[in-house]
Coordinates of C-alpha atoms in Angstrom, one line a residue:
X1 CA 73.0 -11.8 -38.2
X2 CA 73.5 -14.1 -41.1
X3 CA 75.0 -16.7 -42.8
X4 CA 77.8 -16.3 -46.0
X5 CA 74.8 -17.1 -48.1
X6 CA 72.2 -14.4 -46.9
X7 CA 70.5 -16.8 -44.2
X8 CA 69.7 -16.1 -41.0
X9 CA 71.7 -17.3 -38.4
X10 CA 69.6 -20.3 -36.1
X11 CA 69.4 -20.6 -32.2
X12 CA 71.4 -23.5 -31.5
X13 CA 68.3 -25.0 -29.4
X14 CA 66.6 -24.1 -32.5
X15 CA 68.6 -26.2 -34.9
X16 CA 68.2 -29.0 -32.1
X17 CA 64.2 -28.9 -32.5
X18 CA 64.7 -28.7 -36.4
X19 CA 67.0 -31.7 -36.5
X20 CA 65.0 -33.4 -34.1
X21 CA 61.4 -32.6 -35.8
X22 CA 62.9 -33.2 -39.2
X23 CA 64.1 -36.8 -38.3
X24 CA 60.7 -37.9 -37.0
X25 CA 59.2 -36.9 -39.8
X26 CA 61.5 -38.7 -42.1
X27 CA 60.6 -42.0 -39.7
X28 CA 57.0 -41.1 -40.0
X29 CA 57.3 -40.7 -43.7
X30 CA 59.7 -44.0 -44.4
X31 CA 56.4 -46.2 -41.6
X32 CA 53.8 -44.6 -43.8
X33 CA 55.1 -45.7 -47.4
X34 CA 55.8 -49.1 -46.0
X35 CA 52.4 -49.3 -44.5
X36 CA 50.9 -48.2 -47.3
X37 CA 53.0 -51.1 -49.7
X38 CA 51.9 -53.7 -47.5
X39 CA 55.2 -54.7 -46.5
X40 CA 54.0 -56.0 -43.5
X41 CA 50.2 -55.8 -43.1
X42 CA 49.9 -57.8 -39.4
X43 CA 52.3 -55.3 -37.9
X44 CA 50.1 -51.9 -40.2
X45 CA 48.1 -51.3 -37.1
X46 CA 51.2 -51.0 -34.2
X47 CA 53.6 -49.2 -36.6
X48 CA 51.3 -46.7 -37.1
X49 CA 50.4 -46.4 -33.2
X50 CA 54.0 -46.0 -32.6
X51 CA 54.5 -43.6 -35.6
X52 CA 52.0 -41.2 -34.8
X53 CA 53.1 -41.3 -30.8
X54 CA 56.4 -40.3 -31.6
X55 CA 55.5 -37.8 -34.3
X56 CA 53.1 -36.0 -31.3
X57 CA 56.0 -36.2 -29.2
X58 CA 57.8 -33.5 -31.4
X59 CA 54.9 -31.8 -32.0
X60 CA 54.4 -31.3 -28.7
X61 CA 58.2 -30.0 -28.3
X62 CA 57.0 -27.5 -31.6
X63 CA 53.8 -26.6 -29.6
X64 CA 55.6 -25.8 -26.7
X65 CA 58.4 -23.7 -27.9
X66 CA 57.9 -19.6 -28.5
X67 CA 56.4 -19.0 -32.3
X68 CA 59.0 -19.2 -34.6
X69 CA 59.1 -16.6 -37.1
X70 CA 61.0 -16.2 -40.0
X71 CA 63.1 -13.0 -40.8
X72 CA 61.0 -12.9 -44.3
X73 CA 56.9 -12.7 -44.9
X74 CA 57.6 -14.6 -47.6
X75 CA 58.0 -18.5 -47.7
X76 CA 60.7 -19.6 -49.8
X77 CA 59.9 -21.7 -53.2
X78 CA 61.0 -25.1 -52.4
X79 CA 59.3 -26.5 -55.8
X80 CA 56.0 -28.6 -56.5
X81 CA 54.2 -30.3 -53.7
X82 CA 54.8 -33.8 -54.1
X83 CA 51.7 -35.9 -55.5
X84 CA 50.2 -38.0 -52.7
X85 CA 47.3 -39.1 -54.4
X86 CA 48.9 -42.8 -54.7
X87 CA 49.7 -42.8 -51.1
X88 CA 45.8 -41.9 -50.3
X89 CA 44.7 -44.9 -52.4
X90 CA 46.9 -47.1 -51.2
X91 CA 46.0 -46.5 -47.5
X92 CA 42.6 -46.1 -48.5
X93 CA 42.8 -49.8 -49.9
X94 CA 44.5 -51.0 -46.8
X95 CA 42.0 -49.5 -44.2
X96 CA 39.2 -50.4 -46.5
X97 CA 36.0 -51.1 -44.6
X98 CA 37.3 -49.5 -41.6
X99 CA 38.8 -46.4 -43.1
X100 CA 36.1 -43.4 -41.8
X101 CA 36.1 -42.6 -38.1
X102 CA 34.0 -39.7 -36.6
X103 CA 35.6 -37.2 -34.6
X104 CA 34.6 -34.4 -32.0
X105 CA 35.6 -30.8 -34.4
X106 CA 36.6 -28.8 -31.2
X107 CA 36.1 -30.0 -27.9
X108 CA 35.9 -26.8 -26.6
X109 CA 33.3 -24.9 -28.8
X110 CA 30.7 -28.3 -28.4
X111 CA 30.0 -32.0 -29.3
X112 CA 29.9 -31.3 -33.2
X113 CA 31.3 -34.2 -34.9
X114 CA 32.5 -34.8 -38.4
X115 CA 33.6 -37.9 -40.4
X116 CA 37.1 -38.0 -41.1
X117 CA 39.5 -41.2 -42.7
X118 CA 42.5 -42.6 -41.3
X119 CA 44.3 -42.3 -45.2
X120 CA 43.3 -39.2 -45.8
X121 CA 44.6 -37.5 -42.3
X122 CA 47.8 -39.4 -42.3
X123 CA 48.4 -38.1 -46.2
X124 CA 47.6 -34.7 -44.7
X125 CA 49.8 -34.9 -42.2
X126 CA 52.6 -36.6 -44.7
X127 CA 52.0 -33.2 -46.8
X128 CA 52.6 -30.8 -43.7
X129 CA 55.6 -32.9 -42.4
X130 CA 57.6 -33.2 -46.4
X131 CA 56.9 -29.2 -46.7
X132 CA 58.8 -28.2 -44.0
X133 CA 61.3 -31.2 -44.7
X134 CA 61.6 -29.6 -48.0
X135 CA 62.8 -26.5 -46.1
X136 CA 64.9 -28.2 -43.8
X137 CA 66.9 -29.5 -46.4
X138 CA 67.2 -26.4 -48.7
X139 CA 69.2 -25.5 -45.1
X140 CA 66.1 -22.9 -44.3
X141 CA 65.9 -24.1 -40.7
X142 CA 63.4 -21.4 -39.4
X143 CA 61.4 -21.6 -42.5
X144 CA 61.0 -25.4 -41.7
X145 CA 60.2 -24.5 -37.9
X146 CA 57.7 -21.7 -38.9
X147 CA 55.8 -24.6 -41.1
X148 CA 56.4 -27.5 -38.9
X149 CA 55.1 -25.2 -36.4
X150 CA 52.2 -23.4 -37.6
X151 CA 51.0 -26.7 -39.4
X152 CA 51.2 -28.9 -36.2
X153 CA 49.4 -26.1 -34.4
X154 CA 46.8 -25.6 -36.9
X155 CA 45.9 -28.8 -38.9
X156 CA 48.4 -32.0 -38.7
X157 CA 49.0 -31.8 -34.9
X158 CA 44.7 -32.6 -34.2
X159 CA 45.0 -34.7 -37.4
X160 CA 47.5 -37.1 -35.9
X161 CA 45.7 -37.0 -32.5
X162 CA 42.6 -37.9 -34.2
X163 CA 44.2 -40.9 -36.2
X164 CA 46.2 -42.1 -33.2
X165 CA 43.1 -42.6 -31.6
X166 CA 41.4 -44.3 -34.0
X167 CA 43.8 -46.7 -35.3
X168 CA 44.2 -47.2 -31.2
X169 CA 40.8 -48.2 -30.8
X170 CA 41.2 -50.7 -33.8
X171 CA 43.6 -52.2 -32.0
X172 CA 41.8 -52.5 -29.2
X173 CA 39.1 -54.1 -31.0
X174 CA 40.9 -56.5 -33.1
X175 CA 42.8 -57.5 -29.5
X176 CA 40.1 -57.4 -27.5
X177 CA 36.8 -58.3 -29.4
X178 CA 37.0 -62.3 -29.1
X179 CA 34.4 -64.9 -28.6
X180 CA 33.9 -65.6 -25.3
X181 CA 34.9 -69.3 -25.7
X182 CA 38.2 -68.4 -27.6
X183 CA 38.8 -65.8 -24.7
X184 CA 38.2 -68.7 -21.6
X185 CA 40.2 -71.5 -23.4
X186 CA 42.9 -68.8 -24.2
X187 CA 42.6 -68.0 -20.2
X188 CA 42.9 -71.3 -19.2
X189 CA 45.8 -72.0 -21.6
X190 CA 48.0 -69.4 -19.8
X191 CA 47.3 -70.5 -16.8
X192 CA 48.2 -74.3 -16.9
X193 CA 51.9 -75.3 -16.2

């Protein structure tokens, strides 16, 4: 069955995940450009943490649902691929000198590790998330899911795992690595009337 226009018709649960995937993406795409203009460069680190949380969350829901597959073998032309080169740089400046992280390469097949960056995963994963926007708003909802999908499955979903936990553990270490003076007077500051 299709639409007036030649599209297929979409699952109403369907469309829900679509509309649901595509707005996280667009608030993963609006936290990432801000982070990356350092709007607001104390809050970079929790922005992102929330950011890529809720963009797993979705993916999860994508990973989770039966494969999606579009009624053509062909992926509609939804133009040029944005350029994201001055994104890249502009993260790579803000995570300068903490910007490369190692990770495990499959967990299942063995400890092999490989270096990886924060900018260059989340640009990665703002390349996966924008194609299948670029679907979702050409109104070619299961092409978008299919993407969404297939990407999150196969590259950005282990990408954004991977960054989550790195920028986590900065975190941690800019909250938690403190001189032990500066952590006892702090103690003893919270607990005094």
């Amino acid at each position: 069955m299709s639409t007036d226009d030649g599209r297929p018709t979409v699952d109403a649960d369907l469309r829900d995940i679509a509309d649901s995937v595509a707005s996280e993406a667009r608030g993963f795409l609006t936290t990432v450009t801000e982070v990356a203009a350092g709007s607001a460069p104390e809050a970079s680190l929790p922005l992102l943490l929330l950011a890529l949380s809720d963009l797993l969350a979705a993916g999860a829901r994508l990973g989770a649902t039966t494969d999606v597959v579009p009624p053509s073998r062909f992926e509609p032309d939804v133009g040029p691929d944005a350029d994201l080169e001055p994104l890249r740089v502009n993260l790579s400046n803000l995570f300068d000198g903490i910007d490369e992280y190692v990770e495990v390469v499959d967990p299942l097949l063995g400890p092999e590790v490989e270096e990886s960056t924060i900018s260059g995963d989340l640009v990665a994963i703002v390349g996966a998330l924008s194609q299948g926007l670029a679907h979702h708003d050409r109104g070619h909802v299961l092409e978008a899911l299919w993407w969404w999908q297939f990407s999150y499955l196969s590259d950005w979903g282990e990408r954004a795992a991977s960054t989550l936990r790195a920028i986590q553990t900065i975190l941690a270490h800019v909250r938690l690595d403190v001189e032990d003076d500066v952590a006892a007077e702090a103690e003893y500051d919270a607990l005094q009337p």
